[in-house]
């Protein structure tokens, strides 16, 4: 589990750059190879066999960010759970390097703006809440939604997000924590930012709906 509060190298926390579908016929796409060459840090093949994880240490703004770096789709992860394969990409360093400047540059390219004004940052570490949720009796359901992004079994992705919000709300009533956990999950979609009612974005409105829902033992 990644925890932005825990130093791993040079007093800096661990960050991961997740690159999907960049290995084609055993070779890296040129844009991915350029990023690997620039960071010069521990790099492994993802569990899927088609992507890469670049692990480096550095303090950047918290939260998962998705976007493009020179047209290369990149996900920057600073907290949460990640499946580590241990299969190092050839000719890359065996250790995790300290790369705060490089990570900050990537973070800036992925999200040059500030968070939406309606989004209130979490008042407590979201990793603590996520760990508690995964340890509950419905932890498998939490893992399927928030870690795997699996929406099968729900009528629509929107219903899956609402279900995830209700599961989190059973553990905490903090809207900032709930929204942060949802935003850092694979469920995130840009449409969440559209305004829907009373000056709220779709995701903020969904969180408030979840908090108002009638719970029965925390199940959804």
Short mmCIF file of C-alpha atoms in Angstrom, two decimals:
data_model
loop_
_atom_site.label_atom_id
_atom_site.label_comp_id
_atom_site.label_asym_id
_atom_site.label_seq_id
_atom_site.Cartn_x
_atom_site.Cartn_y
_atom_site.Cartn_z
CA UNK A 1 0.00 0.00 0.00
CA UNK A 2 1.27 3.46 -0.87
CA UNK A 3 1.13 5.98 1.95
CA UNK A 4 2.24 9.54 1.26
CA UNK A 5 3.07 9.96 4.97
CA UNK A 6 5.71 7.20 4.97
CA UNK A 7 9.24 8.04 3.76
CA UNK A 8 11.02 5.38 1.70
CA UNK A 9 14.08 7.09 0.18
CA UNK A 10 15.80 10.23 1.42
CA UNK A 11 12.89 11.05 3.68
CA UNK A 12 10.52 11.15 0.69
CA UNK A 13 7.38 9.03 0.14
CA UNK A 14 6.86 6.54 -2.67
CA UNK A 15 5.08 7.50 -5.88
CA UNK A 16 4.18 5.31 -8.83
CA UNK A 17 3.75 6.21 -12.48
CA UNK A 18 1.39 3.68 -14.02
CA UNK A 19 1.63 3.31 -17.80
CA UNK A 20 -0.94 1.08 -19.48
CA UNK A 21 -0.50 -0.76 -22.79
CA UNK A 22 2.99 0.54 -23.54
CA UNK A 23 4.61 -2.85 -24.24
CA UNK A 24 3.97 -4.03 -27.79
CA UNK A 25 5.62 -7.20 -29.08
CA UNK A 26 8.08 -7.05 -26.21
CA UNK A 27 9.15 -3.47 -26.98
CA UNK A 28 8.32 -0.18 -25.28
CA UNK A 29 6.50 2.55 -27.12
CA UNK A 30 8.98 5.39 -27.79
CA UNK A 31 7.20 7.84 -25.48
CA UNK A 32 7.24 5.31 -22.63
CA UNK A 33 10.90 4.51 -23.25
CA UNK A 34 11.72 8.22 -23.04
CA UNK A 35 10.02 8.53 -19.65
CA UNK A 36 11.77 5.41 -18.34
CA UNK A 37 15.10 6.80 -19.51
CA UNK A 38 14.40 10.17 -17.88
CA UNK A 39 13.47 8.84 -14.44
CA UNK A 40 16.15 6.14 -14.17
CA UNK A 41 14.41 4.37 -11.30
CA UNK A 42 13.03 0.92 -10.50
CA UNK A 43 10.65 -0.01 -13.31
CA UNK A 44 8.59 -3.18 -13.50
CA UNK A 45 6.18 -4.85 -15.86
CA UNK A 46 2.62 -4.56 -14.58
CA UNK A 47 0.58 -7.63 -13.73
CA UNK A 48 -1.22 -7.37 -17.08
CA UNK A 49 2.09 -7.80 -18.90
CA UNK A 50 1.33 -4.85 -21.17
CA UNK A 51 2.10 -1.91 -18.89
CA UNK A 52 4.81 -0.51 -16.64
CA UNK A 53 5.11 0.76 -13.09
CA UNK A 54 7.83 3.34 -12.41
CA UNK A 55 8.51 3.57 -8.67
CA UNK A 56 10.24 6.71 -7.44
CA UNK A 57 10.44 8.77 -4.26
CA UNK A 58 9.35 12.37 -4.03
CA UNK A 59 6.83 14.63 -2.36
CA UNK A 60 4.13 15.86 -4.73
CA UNK A 61 0.54 17.02 -4.30
CA UNK A 62 -1.45 14.07 -2.97
CA UNK A 63 -4.03 12.05 -4.84
CA UNK A 64 -4.17 10.01 -8.00
CA UNK A 65 -3.91 12.00 -11.22
CA UNK A 66 -4.51 10.79 -14.76
CA UNK A 67 -3.59 12.56 -17.95
CA UNK A 68 -1.00 12.68 -20.69
CA UNK A 69 2.69 13.49 -20.78
CA UNK A 70 3.72 14.17 -24.38
CA UNK A 71 0.65 12.22 -25.57
CA UNK A 72 1.52 9.28 -23.30
CA UNK A 73 -1.36 8.29 -20.96
CA UNK A 74 0.03 8.34 -17.41
CA UNK A 75 -1.46 7.77 -13.98
CA UNK A 76 0.42 9.20 -10.99
CA UNK A 77 -0.39 7.37 -7.76
CA UNK A 78 0.66 8.66 -4.33
CA UNK A 79 -1.58 6.62 -2.04
CA UNK A 80 -3.71 3.50 -2.03
CA UNK A 81 -3.14 -0.06 -3.14
CA UNK A 82 -1.15 -1.28 -6.13
CA UNK A 83 -0.42 -4.80 -7.35
CA UNK A 84 3.38 -5.18 -7.59
CA UNK A 85 4.68 -7.84 -9.97
CA UNK A 86 8.38 -7.75 -9.08
CA UNK A 87 9.27 -8.29 -12.76
CA UNK A 88 11.85 -5.60 -13.46
CA UNK A 89 12.06 -4.13 -16.93
CA UNK A 90 15.46 -4.94 -18.48
CA UNK A 91 18.30 -2.46 -18.04
CA UNK A 92 16.52 -0.35 -15.44
CA UNK A 93 17.85 0.33 -11.92
CA UNK A 94 17.23 -2.26 -9.22
CA UNK A 95 16.50 0.41 -6.61
CA UNK A 96 13.94 3.14 -6.09
CA UNK A 97 15.48 6.51 -6.93
CA UNK A 98 14.85 9.90 -5.34
CA UNK A 99 13.14 11.95 -8.06
CA UNK A 100 11.13 14.82 -6.49
CA UNK A 101 11.79 17.29 -9.33
CA UNK A 102 10.89 14.85 -12.08
CA UNK A 103 7.73 13.72 -10.28
CA UNK A 104 6.68 17.31 -9.67
CA UNK A 105 7.10 18.02 -13.37
CA UNK A 106 4.94 15.03 -14.31
CA UNK A 107 2.35 16.06 -11.72
CA UNK A 108 2.23 19.54 -13.21
CA UNK A 109 1.72 18.21 -16.73
CA UNK A 110 -1.07 15.88 -15.62
CA UNK A 111 -2.98 18.50 -13.65
CA UNK A 112 -1.83 22.07 -14.30
CA UNK A 113 -4.91 23.55 -12.65
CA UNK A 114 -6.21 23.52 -9.11
CA UNK A 115 -8.88 21.15 -7.75
CA UNK A 116 -12.52 22.01 -8.50
CA UNK A 117 -13.71 24.73 -6.08
CA UNK A 118 -16.51 22.53 -4.77
CA UNK A 119 -14.09 19.78 -3.74
CA UNK A 120 -13.11 19.94 -0.07
CA UNK A 121 -9.87 18.05 0.67
CA UNK A 122 -10.20 15.15 3.07
CA UNK A 123 -9.89 16.03 6.74
CA UNK A 124 -8.20 12.72 7.60
CA UNK A 125 -5.91 10.35 5.68
CA UNK A 126 -7.98 8.43 3.18
CA UNK A 127 -5.67 5.42 3.39
CA UNK A 128 -6.77 4.83 6.99
CA UNK A 129 -10.41 4.75 5.96
CA UNK A 130 -9.69 2.53 2.96
CA UNK A 131 -7.80 0.04 5.12
CA UNK A 132 -10.71 -0.09 7.55
CA UNK A 133 -13.19 -0.57 4.72
CA UNK A 134 -11.21 -3.45 3.25
CA UNK A 135 -11.20 -5.14 6.64
CA UNK A 136 -14.98 -5.09 6.98
CA UNK A 137 -17.25 -8.01 6.12
CA UNK A 138 -18.05 -6.40 2.76
CA UNK A 139 -14.37 -5.71 2.08
CA UNK A 140 -14.45 -7.82 -1.08
CA UNK A 141 -17.12 -5.55 -2.52
CA UNK A 142 -15.08 -2.48 -1.55
CA UNK A 143 -11.98 -3.94 -3.20
CA UNK A 144 -13.88 -4.76 -6.37
CA UNK A 145 -15.14 -1.19 -6.72
CA UNK A 146 -12.38 1.02 -5.32
CA UNK A 147 -9.29 -1.03 -6.18
CA UNK A 148 -10.29 -2.96 -9.30
CA UNK A 149 -12.81 -0.48 -10.69
CA UNK A 150 -15.12 -3.41 -11.48
CA UNK A 151 -18.64 -2.13 -12.17
CA UNK A 152 -20.09 -5.45 -13.31
CA UNK A 153 -23.33 -6.29 -11.56
CA UNK A 154 -24.51 -2.67 -11.53
CA UNK A 155 -26.99 -1.18 -14.02
CA UNK A 156 -24.54 1.57 -14.98
CA UNK A 157 -21.18 3.07 -13.96
CA UNK A 158 -23.11 5.83 -12.17
CA UNK A 159 -24.92 3.27 -10.02
CA UNK A 160 -21.58 1.63 -9.23
CA UNK A 161 -20.14 4.96 -8.06
CA UNK A 162 -23.22 5.58 -5.92
CA UNK A 163 -22.85 2.12 -4.39
CA UNK A 164 -19.18 2.79 -3.66
CA UNK A 165 -20.07 6.11 -2.02
CA UNK A 166 -22.62 4.37 0.20
CA UNK A 167 -20.08 1.76 1.25
CA UNK A 168 -17.60 4.46 2.23
CA UNK A 169 -20.30 6.51 3.97
CA UNK A 170 -21.02 3.55 6.22
CA UNK A 171 -17.51 4.04 7.62
CA UNK A 172 -17.24 7.84 7.60
CA UNK A 173 -19.59 10.79 7.15
CA UNK A 174 -16.74 13.07 6.07
CA UNK A 175 -17.64 14.22 2.55
CA UNK A 176 -14.02 15.12 1.83
CA UNK A 177 -12.83 11.61 2.64
CA UNK A 178 -15.60 9.97 0.62
CA UNK A 179 -14.96 12.15 -2.41
CA UNK A 180 -11.19 11.71 -2.17
CA UNK A 181 -11.49 7.92 -2.09
CA UNK A 182 -13.77 7.94 -5.10
CA UNK A 183 -11.52 10.31 -7.04
CA UNK A 184 -8.46 8.17 -6.36
CA UNK A 185 -10.21 5.01 -7.55
CA UNK A 186 -10.29 3.58 -11.09
CA UNK A 187 -13.96 4.58 -11.20
CA UNK A 188 -13.04 8.23 -11.80
CA UNK A 189 -14.34 9.85 -14.99
CA UNK A 190 -14.08 13.44 -16.20
CA UNK A 191 -17.87 13.70 -16.37
CA UNK A 192 -17.87 13.80 -12.56
CA UNK A 193 -16.87 17.46 -12.79
CA UNK A 194 -19.99 18.63 -14.59
CA UNK A 195 -22.35 20.83 -12.53
CA UNK A 196 -25.74 19.28 -11.81
CA UNK A 197 -27.56 21.06 -8.97
CA UNK A 198 -27.12 23.80 -6.38
CA UNK A 199 -23.62 24.57 -7.63
CA UNK A 200 -22.46 21.01 -6.99
CA UNK A 201 -20.59 18.80 -9.40
CA UNK A 202 -22.01 15.38 -10.22
CA UNK A 203 -19.64 13.60 -7.82
CA UNK A 204 -20.32 15.98 -4.93
CA UNK A 205 -24.05 15.59 -5.50
CA UNK A 206 -23.65 11.80 -5.57
CA UNK A 207 -21.75 11.84 -2.26
CA UNK A 208 -24.51 13.88 -0.63
CA UNK A 209 -27.12 11.47 -2.01
CA UNK A 210 -25.18 8.57 -0.52
CA UNK A 211 -25.04 10.25 2.88
CA UNK A 212 -28.80 10.79 2.76
CA UNK A 213 -29.56 7.19 1.79
CA UNK A 214 -31.17 4.77 4.19
CA UNK A 215 -28.56 2.17 5.21
CA UNK A 216 -29.25 -1.41 6.15
CA UNK A 217 -26.14 -2.86 7.72
CA UNK A 218 -23.86 -0.98 5.35
CA UNK A 219 -24.75 -3.17 2.37
CA UNK A 220 -25.67 -1.71 -1.01
#
